[in-house]
Short mmCIF file of C-alpha atoms and ligand atoms in Angstrom, two decimals:
data_model
loop_
_atom_site.label_atom_id
_atom_site.label_comp_id
_atom_site.label_asym_id
_atom_site.label_seq_id
_atom_site.Cartn_x
_atom_site.Cartn_y
_atom_site.Cartn_z
CA MET A 1 -27.63 -79.11 39.40
CA LYS A 2 -31.03 -80.86 39.01
CA ASP A 3 -33.99 -78.78 37.81
CA ASN A 4 -36.64 -78.06 40.44
CA PRO A 5 -39.80 -79.82 39.13
CA ASN A 6 -41.95 -76.85 40.32
CA SER A 7 -39.98 -74.20 38.44
CA THR A 8 -40.47 -73.04 34.87
CA PRO A 9 -38.65 -75.57 32.72
CA GLY A 10 -35.16 -74.46 31.68
CA LEU A 11 -34.91 -71.61 34.24
CA ASN A 12 -32.80 -71.68 37.39
CA ARG A 13 -34.07 -70.11 40.62
CA ARG A 14 -32.65 -66.64 39.97
CA GLN A 15 -34.00 -66.55 36.43
CA PHE A 16 -37.38 -67.85 37.65
CA VAL A 17 -37.73 -65.10 40.27
CA LYS A 18 -36.79 -62.51 37.62
CA THR A 19 -39.55 -63.65 35.29
CA GLY A 20 -43.14 -62.48 35.49
CA SER A 21 -44.21 -65.90 36.73
CA GLY A 22 -41.69 -65.63 39.58
CA LEU A 23 -42.98 -62.18 40.59
CA LEU A 24 -46.55 -63.43 40.46
CA ALA A 25 -45.67 -66.37 42.64
CA MET A 26 -43.90 -64.08 45.16
CA SER A 27 -46.74 -61.54 45.28
CA SER A 28 -49.16 -64.24 46.43
CA PHE A 29 -47.08 -64.90 49.59
CA PRO A 30 -48.93 -63.81 52.80
CA VAL A 31 -47.72 -60.42 54.09
CA VAL A 32 -46.05 -60.79 57.49
CA PRO A 33 -47.04 -57.86 59.76
CA ASP A 34 -44.26 -55.96 61.57
CA LEU A 35 -43.58 -57.56 64.90
CA PRO A 36 -43.63 -55.31 67.98
CA ALA A 37 -40.08 -54.48 69.19
CA ARG A 38 -39.00 -56.84 71.93
CA PRO A 39 -37.69 -55.31 75.15
CA ALA A 40 -33.89 -55.56 75.45
CA ALA A 41 -32.83 -58.55 77.50
CA PRO A 42 -31.46 -57.50 80.91
CA PRO A 43 -27.71 -58.04 81.17
CA VAL A 44 -27.08 -61.31 82.95
CA ALA A 45 -23.87 -62.52 84.47
CA GLY A 46 -22.71 -65.67 82.77
CA PRO A 47 -22.55 -68.83 84.80
CA ILE A 48 -19.31 -69.20 86.72
CA VAL A 49 -17.54 -72.14 85.18
CA GLU A 50 -14.92 -73.75 87.30
CA GLY A 51 -11.54 -73.80 85.52
CA PHE A 52 -12.48 -71.29 82.79
CA PRO A 53 -10.69 -69.65 81.16
CA PRO A 54 -8.36 -72.64 81.01
CA ALA A 55 -4.95 -72.13 82.55
CA GLN A 56 -3.13 -72.50 79.21
CA LEU A 57 -4.78 -69.33 77.80
CA VAL A 58 -2.15 -67.11 79.35
CA GLY A 59 -1.14 -64.88 76.44
CA ARG A 60 2.13 -65.78 74.79
CA PRO A 61 4.90 -63.25 73.98
CA ALA A 62 4.32 -61.06 70.89
CA PRO A 63 5.58 -62.73 67.70
CA GLU A 64 9.01 -61.60 66.52
CA GLY A 65 8.61 -58.40 64.51
CA LEU A 66 5.59 -57.27 66.49
CA LYS A 67 7.56 -56.32 69.56
CA PRO A 68 6.42 -52.89 70.72
CA GLY A 69 9.99 -51.68 71.15
CA LEU A 70 11.21 -48.94 73.47
CA PRO A 71 8.85 -47.26 75.90
CA THR A 72 7.44 -44.06 74.39
CA ALA A 73 9.50 -41.79 76.63
CA GLU A 74 12.76 -43.36 75.43
CA ARG A 75 11.98 -43.16 71.73
CA VAL A 76 13.65 -40.56 69.53
CA GLY A 77 11.16 -37.80 68.61
CA PHE A 78 10.82 -36.80 64.94
CA ALA A 79 9.45 -33.54 63.54
CA ILE A 80 8.32 -33.78 59.91
CA VAL A 81 8.91 -30.71 57.74
CA GLY A 82 6.82 -30.66 54.54
CA LEU A 83 3.59 -32.65 54.72
CA GLY A 84 3.40 -33.81 51.10
CA SER A 85 2.77 -37.13 49.45
CA TYR A 86 5.94 -38.89 50.55
CA ALA A 87 5.78 -37.65 54.15
CA THR A 88 2.12 -38.42 54.70
CA GLY A 89 1.91 -41.57 52.59
CA TYR A 90 5.06 -43.39 53.66
CA ILE A 91 7.10 -41.75 56.40
CA MET A 92 4.51 -40.75 58.99
CA PRO A 93 2.67 -44.11 58.92
CA ASN A 94 5.95 -46.03 59.10
CA LEU A 95 7.28 -44.06 62.08
CA ALA A 96 4.57 -45.85 64.05
CA ASN A 97 6.07 -49.20 62.97
CA THR A 98 9.53 -48.49 64.37
CA LYS A 99 10.84 -49.76 67.70
CA ASN A 100 12.81 -46.66 68.66
CA ALA A 101 11.23 -43.59 67.04
CA LYS A 102 8.03 -41.60 67.37
CA LEU A 103 6.32 -38.70 65.60
CA THR A 104 6.28 -35.66 67.88
CA ALA A 105 5.93 -32.49 65.76
CA LEU A 106 4.78 -31.17 62.38
CA VAL A 107 5.98 -28.22 60.31
CA SER A 108 3.95 -26.95 57.37
CA GLY A 109 2.98 -23.73 55.63
CA ASN A 110 -0.58 -25.05 55.34
CA GLN A 111 -2.24 -24.74 58.76
CA GLU A 112 -5.38 -26.64 57.82
CA LYS A 113 -3.47 -29.66 56.50
CA ARG A 114 -1.10 -29.60 59.46
CA ASP A 115 -3.90 -29.42 62.03
CA THR A 116 -5.86 -32.25 60.40
CA LEU A 117 -2.79 -34.47 60.46
CA ALA A 118 -1.95 -33.41 64.01
CA ALA A 119 -5.42 -34.50 65.15
CA ALA A 120 -5.07 -37.81 63.33
CA TYR A 121 -1.64 -38.50 64.86
CA GLY A 122 -2.41 -37.10 68.32
CA ILE A 123 0.12 -34.25 68.22
CA GLY A 124 -0.62 -31.33 70.53
CA ASN A 125 -0.69 -27.65 69.49
CA ASP A 126 2.61 -27.00 71.29
CA HIS A 127 4.38 -29.09 68.67
CA LEU A 128 2.96 -27.52 65.49
CA TYR A 129 5.00 -25.02 63.47
CA ASP A 130 4.93 -23.10 60.23
CA TYR A 131 7.95 -21.83 58.33
CA ASP A 132 7.94 -18.55 60.30
CA THR A 133 7.88 -20.21 63.74
CA PHE A 134 10.07 -23.17 62.72
CA ASP A 135 13.18 -21.87 64.53
CA THR A 136 11.38 -21.99 67.90
CA ILE A 137 11.50 -25.77 67.56
CA ALA A 138 14.81 -25.29 69.41
CA ASP A 139 12.75 -25.13 72.63
CA ASP A 140 10.72 -28.23 71.84
CA GLU A 141 12.19 -31.01 73.94
CA ALA A 142 9.95 -33.59 72.29
CA VAL A 143 11.91 -33.13 69.04
CA ASP A 144 15.31 -34.79 68.61
CA VAL A 145 15.34 -35.19 64.81
CA VAL A 146 14.00 -32.87 62.11
CA TYR A 147 13.15 -34.74 58.89
CA ILE A 148 13.14 -32.44 55.81
CA ILE A 149 10.74 -33.67 53.09
CA THR A 150 10.14 -30.48 51.07
CA PRO A 151 10.92 -29.78 47.41
CA ASN A 152 14.66 -30.04 46.78
CA VAL A 153 15.61 -26.37 46.58
CA PHE A 154 14.52 -25.76 50.19
CA HIS A 155 16.58 -28.60 51.69
CA ARG A 156 19.74 -26.61 52.39
CA ALA A 157 18.16 -23.66 54.22
CA LEU A 158 15.85 -25.88 56.28
CA VAL A 159 18.68 -28.23 57.25
CA GLU A 160 20.79 -25.26 58.34
CA ARG A 161 17.89 -23.88 60.39
CA ALA A 162 17.31 -27.28 62.02
CA PHE A 163 20.99 -27.51 63.00
CA ALA A 164 20.89 -23.93 64.32
CA ALA A 165 17.97 -25.09 66.49
CA GLY A 166 20.22 -27.83 67.88
CA LYS A 167 18.39 -30.74 66.25
CA HIS A 168 19.70 -33.79 64.40
CA VAL A 169 18.64 -33.92 60.74
CA LEU A 170 17.35 -36.50 58.30
CA CYS A 171 17.05 -34.94 54.82
CA GLU A 172 15.45 -36.33 51.68
CA LYS A 173 17.28 -36.98 48.44
CA PRO A 174 18.62 -35.22 46.47
CA MET A 175 20.45 -33.73 49.44
CA ALA A 176 20.63 -30.29 47.75
CA ILE A 177 21.19 -28.67 44.37
CA THR A 178 24.95 -28.15 44.32
CA GLU A 179 28.01 -29.72 45.86
CA ALA A 180 28.67 -26.40 47.63
CA ASP A 181 25.17 -26.55 49.21
CA CYS A 182 25.84 -30.09 50.42
CA GLN A 183 29.19 -29.10 51.91
CA ALA A 184 27.57 -26.15 53.72
CA MET A 185 24.97 -28.53 55.20
CA ILE A 186 27.66 -30.95 56.38
CA ASP A 187 29.64 -28.07 57.90
CA ALA A 188 26.53 -26.78 59.71
CA GLY A 189 26.00 -30.24 61.21
CA ASN A 190 29.60 -30.47 62.34
CA ARG A 191 29.46 -27.00 63.92
CA ALA A 192 26.27 -27.96 65.78
CA GLY A 193 27.68 -31.35 66.79
CA ARG A 194 24.56 -33.03 65.39
CA LYS A 195 23.96 -36.00 63.03
CA LEU A 196 23.08 -35.60 59.36
CA MET A 197 21.59 -38.50 57.44
CA ILE A 198 20.19 -38.61 53.88
CA GLY A 199 16.99 -40.61 53.30
CA TYR A 200 18.41 -43.24 50.95
CA ARG A 201 15.72 -45.81 51.74
CA ALA A 202 16.99 -48.26 49.08
CA GLN A 203 20.18 -48.76 51.08
CA PHE A 204 17.98 -50.13 53.89
CA ASP A 205 15.83 -52.22 51.57
CA PRO A 206 16.35 -55.95 52.19
CA TYR A 207 16.27 -56.64 48.42
CA ASN A 208 18.98 -54.11 47.61
CA VAL A 209 20.99 -55.17 50.66
CA LYS A 210 20.74 -58.80 49.48
CA ALA A 211 21.85 -57.79 45.97
CA ILE A 212 24.97 -56.12 47.41
CA GLU A 213 25.69 -59.25 49.46
CA LEU A 214 25.32 -61.56 46.43
CA ILE A 215 27.67 -59.42 44.31
CA ARG A 216 30.27 -59.24 47.11
CA ASP A 217 29.99 -63.03 47.54
CA GLY A 218 30.95 -63.45 43.88
CA ARG A 219 27.63 -64.91 42.75
CA ILE A 220 27.88 -63.16 39.37
CA GLY A 221 31.70 -63.15 39.24
CA GLU A 222 33.51 -59.92 38.37
CA PRO A 223 30.98 -57.23 37.39
CA SER A 224 31.55 -55.78 33.93
CA THR A 225 28.53 -53.59 33.16
CA VAL A 226 25.57 -52.02 34.90
CA VAL A 227 22.39 -51.00 33.10
CA ALA A 228 20.16 -48.80 35.25
CA ASP A 229 16.98 -47.03 34.17
CA HIS A 230 14.39 -45.09 36.11
CA GLY A 231 11.38 -43.41 34.59
CA HIS A 232 7.84 -42.25 35.18
CA LEU A 233 5.43 -39.88 33.50
CA LEU A 234 4.95 -36.38 34.91
CA PRO A 235 1.28 -35.42 34.57
CA LEU A 236 1.11 -31.79 35.65
CA ASP A 237 -2.38 -32.00 37.16
CA VAL A 238 -0.80 -33.94 40.07
CA PRO A 239 0.46 -31.42 42.69
CA LYS A 240 3.66 -33.31 43.52
CA ASN A 241 4.68 -33.12 39.85
CA GLN A 242 4.17 -29.37 39.54
CA TRP A 243 7.31 -28.35 41.43
CA ARG A 244 9.22 -31.27 39.87
CA ALA A 245 8.68 -29.60 36.48
CA LYS A 246 10.21 -26.30 37.60
CA GLN A 247 13.98 -25.86 37.57
CA GLU A 248 13.89 -23.13 40.22
CA VAL A 249 12.19 -25.46 42.78
CA ALA A 250 13.43 -28.90 41.74
CA GLY A 251 16.99 -27.83 40.92
CA GLY A 252 17.14 -30.55 38.26
CA GLY A 253 14.84 -32.82 36.32
CA SER A 254 14.43 -36.58 36.06
CA LEU A 255 18.12 -37.01 36.95
CA TYR A 256 17.80 -35.33 40.37
CA ASP A 257 14.44 -36.94 41.08
CA ILE A 258 14.86 -40.59 40.00
CA GLY A 259 18.10 -40.85 38.03
CA ILE A 260 19.74 -40.46 41.43
CA TYR A 261 18.66 -44.06 42.14
CA ASN A 262 20.85 -45.22 39.23
CA VAL A 263 23.82 -43.20 40.46
CA ASN A 264 23.48 -44.29 44.08
CA GLY A 265 22.53 -47.88 43.11
CA ALA A 266 25.53 -48.41 40.81
CA ARG A 267 27.80 -47.06 43.54
CA TYR A 268 26.51 -49.30 46.33
CA LEU A 269 26.13 -52.40 44.15
CA LEU A 270 29.68 -52.09 42.81
CA GLY A 271 31.20 -50.71 46.01
CA GLU A 272 33.30 -48.18 44.09
CA GLU A 273 33.12 -44.58 42.92
CA PRO A 274 32.89 -43.42 39.29
CA THR A 275 35.82 -41.35 38.11
CA ALA A 276 34.30 -39.93 34.90
CA VAL A 277 30.98 -39.53 33.09
CA ARG A 278 29.62 -38.93 29.60
CA ALA A 279 26.04 -37.81 29.03
CA LYS A 280 23.46 -36.74 26.48
CA TYR A 281 20.13 -34.98 26.92
CA HIS A 282 17.56 -37.13 25.16
CA ARG A 283 13.95 -36.29 24.34
CA GLY A 284 11.79 -33.47 25.65
CA SER A 285 8.02 -33.05 25.42
CA GLY A 286 8.27 -29.44 24.27
CA ASN A 287 5.79 -28.43 26.99
CA PRO A 288 6.80 -24.88 28.05
CA GLU A 289 5.50 -25.62 31.58
CA VAL A 290 8.37 -28.07 32.04
CA THR A 291 11.64 -26.22 32.56
CA VAL A 292 13.76 -29.18 33.73
CA GLU A 293 15.37 -31.87 31.58
CA GLU A 294 12.87 -34.66 31.05
CA GLU A 295 15.14 -37.36 29.68
CA ILE A 296 18.87 -37.85 30.00
CA GLU A 297 21.22 -40.76 29.33
CA TRP A 298 24.67 -41.13 30.76
CA GLN A 299 27.61 -43.45 31.32
CA MET A 300 29.63 -43.69 34.50
CA TYR A 301 33.17 -45.09 34.36
CA PHE A 302 34.50 -46.95 37.40
CA PRO A 303 38.15 -47.61 38.33
CA SER A 304 37.66 -51.40 37.99
CA GLY A 305 36.71 -50.89 34.34
CA VAL A 306 32.96 -51.34 34.90
CA ILE A 307 30.78 -49.05 32.80
CA ALA A 308 27.28 -48.13 33.99
CA ASN A 309 24.82 -47.21 31.22
CA CYS A 310 22.01 -45.21 32.76
CA SER A 311 18.90 -43.25 31.86
CA SER A 312 16.20 -41.30 33.63
CA SER A 313 12.99 -40.13 32.03
CA TYR A 314 9.74 -38.31 32.65
CA LEU A 315 8.49 -39.59 29.28
CA THR A 316 8.25 -43.32 30.01
CA THR A 317 5.88 -45.29 32.19
CA ASN A 318 7.12 -46.63 35.53
CA ASN A 319 10.55 -48.15 35.11
CA LYS A 320 12.89 -48.87 38.02
CA ARG A 321 15.41 -51.44 36.82
CA ILE A 322 19.02 -52.04 37.78
CA HIS A 323 20.92 -54.87 36.11
CA VAL A 324 24.50 -55.95 36.83
CA GLN A 325 26.33 -58.25 34.42
CA GLY A 326 29.32 -60.25 35.64
CA ASP A 327 31.65 -62.85 34.13
CA LYS A 328 29.78 -65.74 35.83
CA GLY A 329 26.25 -64.49 35.83
CA GLU A 330 23.92 -61.55 36.14
CA LEU A 331 21.68 -59.94 38.71
CA THR A 332 18.52 -57.93 38.09
CA LEU A 333 16.55 -55.78 40.50
CA ASP A 334 13.28 -55.06 38.71
CA PRO A 335 11.58 -53.19 40.19
CA ALA A 336 14.63 -52.07 42.14
CA THR A 337 13.30 -49.10 44.08
CA ASN A 338 9.53 -49.46 44.43
CA TYR A 339 8.14 -48.54 47.83
CA TYR A 340 6.79 -52.01 48.51
CA LEU A 341 7.04 -54.50 45.63
CA ARG A 342 10.58 -55.35 44.54
CA ALA A 343 12.02 -58.34 42.70
CA LEU A 344 15.52 -59.78 42.59
CA HIS A 345 16.70 -62.39 40.09
CA VAL A 346 20.14 -63.94 39.79
CA THR A 347 21.22 -65.98 36.78
CA ASP A 348 24.19 -68.31 37.04
CA ARG A 349 25.72 -68.51 33.56
CA SER A 350 28.84 -70.39 34.62
CA GLN A 351 27.08 -73.75 34.10
CA GLU A 352 26.03 -75.22 30.79
CA HIS A 353 22.41 -75.03 31.93
CA HIS A 354 21.77 -71.48 33.03
CA ARG A 355 19.97 -71.33 36.34
CA LEU A 356 17.65 -68.40 37.09
CA GLU A 357 16.91 -67.94 40.76
CA GLU A 358 14.28 -65.63 42.16
CA ILE A 359 15.28 -64.36 45.59
CA GLN A 360 12.26 -63.86 47.83
CA ILE A 361 12.41 -61.87 51.03
CA PRO A 362 9.22 -61.94 53.09
CA GLU A 363 10.00 -59.01 55.41
CA SER A 364 10.84 -56.19 53.07
CA ASN A 365 9.83 -52.84 54.59
CA GLN A 366 12.60 -50.35 53.87
CA PHE A 367 11.14 -47.28 55.62
CA VAL A 368 11.26 -48.79 59.09
CA PRO A 369 14.97 -49.75 59.06
CA MET A 370 15.86 -46.34 57.59
CA LEU A 371 13.98 -44.48 60.34
CA GLU A 372 15.34 -46.83 63.00
CA GLU A 373 18.89 -46.16 61.77
CA MET A 374 18.46 -42.41 62.29
CA ALA A 375 17.02 -42.95 65.77
CA ALA A 376 19.74 -45.47 66.69
CA CYS A 377 22.49 -43.05 65.58
CA VAL A 378 21.08 -40.40 67.91
CA ARG A 379 20.74 -42.82 70.82
CA GLU A 380 24.15 -44.42 70.28
CA ASP A 381 25.98 -41.27 69.17
CA ARG A 382 27.31 -42.79 65.95
CA GLU A 383 27.49 -41.82 62.25
CA PRO A 384 24.54 -42.86 60.05
CA LYS A 385 25.01 -45.46 57.31
CA THR A 386 23.99 -42.83 54.74
CA PRO A 387 25.56 -39.59 56.03
CA GLY A 388 25.77 -36.18 54.39
CA ALA A 389 28.93 -37.25 52.54
CA GLU A 390 26.87 -39.88 50.71
CA GLY A 391 24.38 -37.25 49.53
CA LEU A 392 27.18 -34.89 48.50
CA ARG A 393 28.85 -37.64 46.43
CA ASP A 394 25.69 -38.17 44.34
CA VAL A 395 25.10 -34.44 43.84
CA LYS A 396 28.71 -34.03 42.70
CA ILE A 397 28.31 -36.87 40.17
CA MET A 398 24.97 -35.49 38.93
CA GLU A 399 26.48 -32.03 38.45
CA ALA A 400 29.23 -33.69 36.40
CA ILE A 401 26.56 -35.52 34.36
CA TYR A 402 24.88 -32.19 33.49
CA ARG A 403 28.23 -30.65 32.56
CA ALA A 404 28.97 -33.66 30.34
CA ALA A 405 25.55 -33.39 28.63
CA GLU A 406 26.06 -29.68 28.02
CA SER A 407 29.63 -29.96 26.71
CA GLY A 408 29.38 -33.30 24.92
CA GLU A 409 32.75 -34.09 26.55
CA GLU A 410 33.78 -36.69 29.08
CA VAL A 411 33.91 -35.03 32.50
CA SER A 412 36.13 -36.43 35.22
CA ILE A 413 35.09 -36.50 38.84
CA GLY A 414 37.72 -35.54 41.36
P1 NAD B 501 5.12 -33.19 47.49
O1 NAD B 501 4.88 -32.09 46.53
O2 NAD B 501 4.09 -34.26 47.61
O3 NAD B 501 5.41 -32.61 48.94
C1 NAD B 501 6.19 -31.47 49.13
C2 NAD B 501 5.70 -30.74 50.35
O4 NAD B 501 6.42 -29.52 50.49
C3 NAD B 501 4.22 -30.38 50.26
O5 NAD B 501 3.61 -30.60 51.49
C4 NAD B 501 4.25 -28.90 49.95
O6 NAD B 501 3.11 -28.23 50.48
C5 NAD B 501 5.49 -28.45 50.67
N1 NAD B 501 6.02 -27.19 50.14
C6 NAD B 501 6.49 -26.21 50.89
N2 NAD B 501 6.85 -25.18 50.11
C7 NAD B 501 6.57 -25.52 48.85
C8 NAD B 501 6.72 -24.85 47.60
N3 NAD B 501 7.22 -23.61 47.53
N4 NAD B 501 6.35 -25.50 46.49
C9 NAD B 501 5.85 -26.76 46.56
N5 NAD B 501 5.70 -27.43 47.72
C10 NAD B 501 6.05 -26.81 48.85
O7 NAD B 501 6.53 -33.84 47.10
P2 NAD B 501 7.12 -35.22 47.59
O8 NAD B 501 6.96 -36.21 46.51
O9 NAD B 501 6.61 -35.56 48.93
O10 NAD B 501 8.70 -34.85 47.65
C11 NAD B 501 9.25 -34.10 48.72
C12 NAD B 501 10.75 -34.45 48.85
O11 NAD B 501 10.87 -35.83 49.16
C13 NAD B 501 11.57 -34.23 47.59
O12 NAD B 501 12.87 -33.81 47.95
C14 NAD B 501 11.66 -35.60 46.96
O13 NAD B 501 12.82 -35.80 46.17
C15 NAD B 501 11.68 -36.48 48.18
N6 NAD B 501 11.10 -37.80 47.93
C16 NAD B 501 11.84 -38.88 48.25
C17 NAD B 501 11.33 -40.15 48.02
C18 NAD B 501 12.13 -41.35 48.39
O14 NAD B 501 11.74 -42.45 48.01
N7 NAD B 501 13.21 -41.21 49.12
C19 NAD B 501 10.06 -40.30 47.46
C20 NAD B 501 9.33 -39.16 47.15
C21 NAD B 501 9.86 -37.91 47.39
#
């Protein structure tokens, strides 16, 4: 830029104004008096233009993916039980993005939080419950599905109460604490003649679905090993971590919270069930506030001969990786189970020049297809893709992993 001949040599405009000479120059400008306010212009009708708006401005159909979906009255109504970080941050906002579901009721022990959210989501007082009045949800015709998103240890009792109220149930992972709890929940659903689905969002995630498809199509050949690790730190000043640190509320530690993604992921990526496990408790912080296991490593043995080496940890930074090695290539989901950002790479090692391919999927919301599946199952009277039996299977495997860690022995899974 050329220097302004009137400015101080070597200074640009901003520097000039900042200097004393700039301020002096500005202070000698004439002061402009305030102008009297002008009266508002009267509203005038615009001139009528023949042929405007032009005939082609007719409003085209909504782009694919923005279709509004079913009319409100035909959508399946969801009550949310437990208004914590996952419910309010991911599930409630995404219900509004579905084509066949709607948020119709809230259940919380905290009246202030519940009422604030009810106002924000336009839910009337007739559809607000606490844990004492929850059972009266039976009379709420706006509610078809009850979605349980409380700490793990409360899942079983709340699911049973929802079934007793005649509602269908979507329940967060881990389904419950023991295999016997899970079986009781499945039995309650069968007795009530209602659907039970577990919120395994990753099974509805386009990246994970694509990974399954690639493995089934033989892109990596015969799988031989899986390496799956999930970890995050557990700072106890964050409310959602406080119950996670307590065995009596969480029912298990990093394994039940995030290690479950390794168990479930290895099962759906391989399409087979482990028959035995070995495990070892790893490090602990020594913090007496934490009464769950913080770090555990385990192996799962599959009938095909595949071995899955897994870990879960509350002592590492965010780590959500699942890697499958085959005899032609390998596939890596990293991050595998993030809420929004995921990445999928496939390496073909059957050629002399290894080819790494990054699979990109533009539309990758996993919450919407999961919620739509629950609503569709209710409308079409069919079993969910991730039913209670799927939740029970993981809990059974995780119980075996704990037994293996405690005994140091290989534990078989019946
Ligand atoms: P959170 O602590 O943020 O929310 C839990 C909610 O339960 C809070 O509103 C809390 O007030 C309520 N609550 C009721 N009784 C309670 C009690 N006695 N102690 C503590 N809280 C109580 O936890 P979150 O992260 O939202 O997890 C809730 C459930 O959702 C858990 O089962 C968790 O495993 C599951 N979850 C699943 C995913 C997923 O990706 N599928 C992600 C996060 C959480």
